[in-house]
Short mmCIF file of C-alpha atoms in Angstrom, two decimals:
data_model
loop_
_atom_site.label_atom_id
_atom_site.label_comp_id
_atom_site.label_asym_id
_atom_site.label_seq_id
_atom_site.Cartn_x
_atom_site.Cartn_y
_atom_site.Cartn_z
CA LEU A 1 18.22 -6.97 -15.23
CA GLN A 2 16.01 -5.31 -12.65
CA TYR A 3 14.77 -1.81 -13.95
CA ALA A 4 13.36 1.35 -12.14
CA TYR A 5 10.29 2.52 -13.39
CA SER A 6 8.39 5.94 -13.16
CA SER A 7 5.57 6.43 -10.61
CA VAL A 8 3.77 8.58 -12.76
CA SER A 9 3.84 7.22 -16.57
CA PHE A 10 4.88 3.76 -15.36
CA GLY A 11 7.48 3.89 -17.89
CA LYS A 12 11.04 2.44 -17.58
CA LEU A 13 13.43 5.41 -16.35
CA GLU A 14 16.20 5.04 -19.14
CA ASP A 15 18.56 7.43 -17.20
CA VAL A 16 18.92 4.97 -14.14
CA LYS A 17 21.23 1.91 -14.75
CA PRO A 18 19.37 -1.50 -14.28
CA TRP A 19 20.92 -3.78 -11.69
CA VAL A 20 20.88 -7.54 -11.20
CA LEU A 21 20.06 -9.69 -8.32
CA LEU A 22 22.33 -11.67 -6.16
CA LYS A 23 21.83 -15.51 -6.39
CA PRO A 24 20.44 -16.51 -2.90
CA GLU A 25 23.01 -19.22 -2.53
CA LEU A 26 25.67 -16.66 -2.70
CA TYR A 27 24.22 -14.49 0.07
CA ASN A 28 26.56 -15.94 2.91
CA LYS A 29 29.86 -15.79 0.49
CA ALA A 30 29.18 -12.14 -0.17
CA THR A 31 28.11 -11.39 3.24
CA GLN A 32 31.13 -12.82 4.65
CA LYS A 33 33.52 -10.72 2.38
CA ILE A 34 31.81 -7.49 2.80
CA ILE A 35 32.11 -8.02 6.88
CA GLY A 36 35.68 -8.84 6.40
CA ASN A 37 36.49 -5.33 4.59
CA LEU A 38 34.13 -3.62 6.91
CA GLY A 39 36.10 -4.79 9.91
CA LYS A 40 39.18 -3.47 8.37
CA ILE A 41 37.84 0.34 8.56
CA GLY A 42 36.22 -0.55 12.34
CA VAL A 43 32.51 -0.93 11.24
CA THR A 44 30.91 -3.59 13.88
CA SER A 45 27.22 -3.30 12.81
CA VAL A 46 25.65 -4.13 9.46
CA SER A 47 22.23 -3.35 8.07
CA PHE A 48 20.67 -5.86 5.54
CA SER A 49 17.99 -3.54 4.04
CA GLU A 50 16.31 -6.18 1.87
CA PHE A 51 16.49 -9.50 3.77
CA GLY A 52 13.37 -8.48 5.95
CA ASP A 53 10.88 -7.84 2.83
CA ASN A 54 12.32 -9.04 -0.26
CA LEU A 55 12.36 -12.92 -1.02
CA TYR A 56 12.57 -14.06 -4.41
CA SER A 57 13.55 -17.40 -6.65
CA ASP A 58 16.08 -18.00 -9.01
CA PHE A 59 14.99 -19.71 -11.90
CA SER A 60 18.40 -19.91 -13.71
CA LYS A 61 18.27 -23.31 -15.43
CA ASN A 62 21.30 -24.59 -13.34
CA GLY A 63 21.05 -24.38 -9.82
CA GLY A 64 17.79 -22.51 -9.47
CA THR A 65 16.34 -21.77 -6.14
CA TYR A 66 12.79 -21.41 -4.98
CA ARG A 67 11.69 -18.90 -2.58
CA THR A 68 11.38 -21.66 0.39
CA LYS A 69 14.78 -22.50 -0.09
CA SER A 70 16.02 -18.73 -0.03
CA VAL A 71 14.92 -18.62 3.41
CA ASP A 72 17.29 -20.96 4.31
CA TYR A 73 20.13 -19.25 2.79
CA ILE A 74 18.97 -15.98 4.21
CA GLU A 75 19.04 -17.36 7.82
CA LYS A 76 22.42 -19.00 7.32
CA THR A 77 23.84 -15.76 6.41
CA LEU A 78 22.22 -13.85 9.32
CA SER A 79 23.24 -16.41 11.45
CA GLU A 80 26.83 -16.34 10.05
CA ALA A 81 27.10 -12.68 10.25
CA LYS A 82 25.86 -12.54 13.88
CA LYS A 83 29.08 -14.49 14.74
CA SER A 84 31.43 -11.80 13.22
CA VAL A 85 29.60 -8.47 14.21
CA ASN A 86 27.88 -6.84 17.06
CA GLY A 87 24.81 -5.64 15.84
CA ILE A 88 22.56 -6.41 12.78
CA ALA A 89 19.59 -4.79 11.24
CA VAL A 90 16.95 -5.42 8.54
CA SER A 91 13.99 -3.66 7.39
CA GLY A 92 10.77 -5.08 6.94
CA GLY A 93 8.79 -7.64 8.95
CA ASN A 94 9.74 -11.31 7.54
CA ILE A 95 9.90 -13.05 10.95
CA TYR A 96 12.66 -15.33 9.59
CA ALA A 97 14.87 -12.42 9.36
CA ALA A 98 13.87 -10.45 12.49
CA VAL A 99 14.78 -13.29 14.91
CA TYR A 100 18.59 -12.75 13.95
CA SER A 101 18.64 -9.16 14.01
CA ASP A 102 18.99 -6.81 16.96
CA ARG A 103 16.81 -3.85 14.97
CA VAL A 104 14.13 -4.15 12.30
CA TYR A 105 13.49 -1.04 10.55
CA GLU A 106 10.13 -0.14 8.68
CA LEU A 107 7.91 -2.92 10.67
CA PRO A 108 4.40 -2.68 9.57
CA ALA A 109 2.42 -1.09 11.99
CA ASN A 110 -1.31 -1.35 9.89
CA SER A 111 -3.04 -3.87 8.38
CA SER A 112 -4.76 -3.72 4.83
CA GLY A 113 -7.52 -2.29 6.20
CA TYR A 114 -10.14 -4.47 4.53
CA ALA A 115 -13.73 -4.24 5.73
CA ILE A 116 -13.55 -7.83 6.96
CA PHE A 117 -11.18 -6.75 9.85
CA GLU A 118 -12.89 -5.02 12.95
CA TYR A 119 -9.52 -3.57 14.35
CA ASP A 120 -5.74 -4.17 14.15
CA ILE A 121 -3.56 -6.11 16.82
CA PRO A 122 0.06 -5.09 16.57
CA PHE A 123 0.52 -9.02 17.07
CA VAL A 124 4.17 -9.03 15.77
CA GLN A 125 5.44 -6.14 17.69
CA MET A 126 3.87 -8.06 20.85
CA VAL A 127 5.87 -11.13 20.24
CA LEU A 128 9.14 -9.32 19.60
CA ARG A 129 8.77 -6.22 22.54
CA GLY A 130 11.61 -6.34 25.05
CA TYR A 131 13.50 -8.80 22.92
CA VAL A 132 14.25 -6.83 19.38
CA LYS A 133 13.93 -3.21 18.78
CA TYR A 134 11.89 -2.05 16.00
CA THR A 135 10.57 0.70 14.29
CA THR A 136 7.56 2.28 12.47
CA PRO A 137 7.64 2.75 8.47
CA TYR A 138 8.63 6.12 7.64
CA MET A 139 6.99 8.71 9.53
CA LYS A 140 7.00 11.29 6.57
CA GLN A 141 5.28 9.00 4.42
CA SER A 142 1.84 8.96 6.46
CA ALA A 143 -1.14 10.55 5.18
CA ASP A 144 -1.79 11.73 8.85
CA ILE A 145 1.36 12.08 10.93
CA ASN A 146 -0.27 12.41 14.23
CA THR A 147 -2.40 9.00 13.71
CA ALA A 148 1.13 7.29 12.81
CA PHE A 149 2.51 8.53 16.06
CA LEU A 150 -0.19 7.25 17.84
CA LYS A 151 0.31 3.52 16.24
CA ALA A 152 3.82 3.88 17.25
CA VAL A 153 2.74 4.36 20.81
CA GLU A 154 0.12 1.64 20.24
CA SER A 155 2.84 -0.81 18.85
CA GLY A 156 5.62 0.38 21.51
CA SER A 157 7.71 1.21 18.10
CA ASP A 158 10.48 3.59 17.91
CA LEU A 159 9.87 6.45 15.24
CA LEU A 160 11.65 6.56 11.76
CA PHE A 161 12.21 9.63 9.67
CA SER A 162 14.08 9.93 6.37
CA CYS A 163 15.22 12.96 5.38
CA VAL A 164 17.84 14.58 2.82
CA GLY A 165 20.07 17.67 3.27
CA ASP A 166 19.33 19.16 -0.32
CA ASP A 167 16.33 19.66 -1.85
CA GLY A 168 14.32 16.61 -2.35
CA TYR A 169 13.10 17.53 -6.13
CA LYS A 170 16.73 16.66 -7.17
CA LEU A 171 15.59 12.73 -6.50
CA SER A 172 12.90 12.96 -8.76
CA GLU A 173 12.60 10.13 -11.37
CA THR A 174 15.53 8.14 -9.71
CA ARG A 175 15.63 4.97 -7.38
CA LEU A 176 14.94 7.37 -4.67
CA SER A 177 12.02 9.26 -5.87
CA ASP A 178 10.08 7.81 -2.83
CA LEU A 179 11.73 10.09 -0.85
CA PHE A 180 9.59 13.00 -1.77
CA SER A 181 9.25 16.52 0.46
CA SER A 182 11.97 15.03 2.63
CA GLU A 183 14.44 18.25 3.25
CA PHE A 184 15.78 18.11 6.63
CA SER A 185 14.75 21.62 7.24
CA MET A 186 10.99 20.79 6.63
CA TRP A 187 10.75 18.02 9.29
CA LYS A 188 13.48 18.95 11.86
CA ASP A 189 11.17 20.67 14.13
CA GLU A 190 7.98 18.18 13.85
CA ALA A 191 10.65 15.31 14.44
CA VAL A 192 11.97 16.82 17.33
CA LYS A 193 8.44 17.30 18.58
CA TYR A 194 7.38 13.77 18.21
CA TYR A 195 10.79 12.07 19.19
CA SER A 196 10.81 14.13 22.71
CA GLU A 197 7.15 12.42 23.30
CA ILE A 198 7.95 9.34 22.40
CA LYS A 199 11.07 9.42 24.41
CA LYS A 200 8.83 10.03 27.52
CA ILE A 201 6.90 6.89 26.89
CA SER A 202 9.94 5.09 26.43
CA ALA A 203 11.25 5.94 29.80
CA GLU A 204 8.13 4.17 31.42
CA THR A 205 8.26 0.92 29.08
CA GLU A 206 11.98 0.76 28.17
CA ASN A 207 13.04 -3.05 27.56
CA ALA A 208 9.38 -4.49 29.14
CA ALA A 209 7.35 -6.90 26.87
CA ILE A 210 3.71 -6.25 25.93
CA ILE A 211 1.72 -8.70 28.25
CA SER A 212 -1.82 -7.56 26.55
CA HIS A 213 -3.36 -5.47 24.01
CA GLU A 214 -7.01 -4.30 24.76
CA CYS A 215 -9.74 -2.66 22.95
CA ILE A 216 -11.96 -0.76 25.21
CA GLU A 217 -14.05 0.96 22.62
CA LYS A 218 -14.07 1.85 19.24
CA ASP A 219 -10.75 4.06 18.74
CA PHE A 220 -9.51 3.70 22.25
CA TYR A 221 -7.05 0.98 23.34
CA LYS A 222 -5.00 -0.24 26.31
CA VAL A 223 -1.40 -1.54 25.88
CA SER A 224 0.02 -3.38 29.12
CA TYR A 225 3.82 -3.91 29.76
CA SER A 226 5.42 -6.77 31.78
CA ASN A 227 6.76 -3.88 34.15
CA GLY A 228 3.43 -2.89 35.35
CA ALA A 229 3.32 -0.07 32.79
CA ALA A 230 -0.33 0.63 31.08
CA ILE A 231 -0.65 2.94 28.21
CA TYR A 232 -3.92 4.27 26.73
CA ILE A 233 -4.16 5.29 23.19
CA ASN A 234 -7.18 7.37 21.91
CA TYR A 235 -7.67 7.92 18.69
CA SER A 236 -11.20 9.64 18.66
CA GLY A 237 -9.91 13.10 19.72
CA GLU A 238 -12.59 13.10 22.45
CA GLN A 239 -11.66 13.53 25.89
CA LYS A 240 -11.78 9.95 27.65
#
């Protein structure tokens, strides 16, 4: 059984029902059943929220599965699903899932930030750009939303906001407690502002691949695209 835990006390949340993980060998069977039911109501696109960042083993005494085999089951599931639906999305950056997807949500745009790294290169985004759509992690969860926006520009990402229509405090001590301060009324104006800015940039780089990423100097980068467009990103706040 899987349990939810408090982010404050780290204790088990007794009011949240536990859940179980599906055996990897059953991924494809369960998915085909769901897609069949969705097709009856006209749904033609499916999002696999866990396949892109959640990979686990099954240590059952009968028919267990190691993580390496779980990858095979995920790839088979997505490959079969792609034959039945018009669009597939996943969350996270695991490449074995991304290659079967039309959109990847919450693709990491930053490294761990350890001192051993001089600066970040959006390598995965450079591989996917022009072939698969992808977004940043949730903007509202960033410590500095303006820096997060610049990181989206640098990596050629779409923006992603997660909001609720009611008071966010009602989600406290639930499995959705990470949606703190997420009321749509709080984020509407700021989301519109950033989406408007990213739309202008996307108009110049739409469907183009990233062909180079250069660190011109500290906190100042140049990203070049296959259509000839070049974007300069300045994190320093100083005029360049």
